Amino acid sequence: MDEKISGKQFLMNVLNGLAIGAVVVLIPGALLSEIVKALVPNMPSLAMVAAALSMSNSMMGLVCGTMIGMNFKFNPIQSASLGLATMFASGAVQINEGSLAIAGTGDIINMGITAAIGAAIILWIGNKLKAYTILVIPALLLVVVGSVGRLLLPYVSMITTVIGQGVASLLNLQPLIMCILIAIIFAILIVSPITTVGIALAISLAGVGSGAANLGICACGFGLAIMGWNVNSKGTSLAHFIGSPKMSMPNVVKKPATLIPIIANAACCGILASLFNIQGTPMSAGFGFSGLVGPINHLNLAAGGWSFMNIIITLIVFAVVPIAFGILFKYVFTKVVPVVTEQDYFLNI
């Protein structure tokens, strides 16, 4: 751990930790949340499972911080301490009149900043503490780094607010143009440290705007899975749309051109959102295909509800079309206009 780390490697360690941590905590809910919600009224015993899924999401700060520590090859004490500090700074832990409550996932940008500060301190200290590591590191990181991160939280959260205001201004545009732009923006945001759900809630993104956001995320999830299908494991590829495309965030930062096929796919899907009047709520926007949140909410809100025709249209728009465009744009941008290669989408997990 005393070896020198370049600025680029430091950044990639942080981004990889955030990406893997986010997927780990979101996968359980993505796979089971909608099924459990539907079954709980008739099977009250599943309420415990629902609570576990909710808890998993709120542990993002702890898991991301720990994963970042592992990427730096920190020892278990250092990694766990970094996780605790990141968790406290995330904002998921609420303090109210002496009581602690855990809600939401927290701000992932602040998690990254806090973990980066903590990692820099651990690298600076190195192995100088020897036997005193277990006494000093946990307290130092939680009290000092965690508190600094917590103080930064309101200011860092403003980034999400500003982006939300920018997206909100798009809602005044002509519907077709609005849907295309929102789909593209959410396809990009889902592979950034910005929380798409937070943006949607901040601006109360509902109706066809929410539907366009979800289709943009579907385009990103299926598109990234298809682009990296031959170089990643099948489980890693499937996790892009079953869980979250955010796991490819390091690749996007390393080579922004990897987003070109995704943006093209999202633009086409945005057109369909307008043509088929795809619906959603502020809470469902930002999930895409994950956990079937996007498709299920559209069916709940669409005229005619869960009719056979609506189910077919939903299946086509949320899965068939993003997959078809994913295959098309993979061919276009790797063969016809070769701006990316499949290797650009490789994930070392």
PDB file of C-alpha atoms in Angstrom, residues 126-134:
ATOM      1  CA  GLY A 126       0.279   4.376   5.346  1.00  0.00           C
ATOM      2  CA  ASN A 127       1.452   1.717   7.769  1.00  0.00           C
ATOM      3  CA  LYS A 128       2.945   4.161  10.255  1.00  0.00           C
ATOM      4  CA  LEU A 129       0.410   3.334  12.967  1.00  0.00           C
ATOM      5  CA  LYS A 130       1.175  -0.407  12.941  1.00  0.00           C
ATOM      6  CA  ALA A 131      -0.512  -1.969  16.023  1.00  0.00           C
ATOM      7  CA  TYR A 132      -2.449   1.240  16.737  1.00  0.00           C
ATOM      8  CA  THR A 133      -4.342   1.124  13.411  1.00  0.00           C
ATOM      9  CA  ILE A 134      -7.436  -0.449  14.963  1.00  0.00           C
TER      10      ILE A 134
END
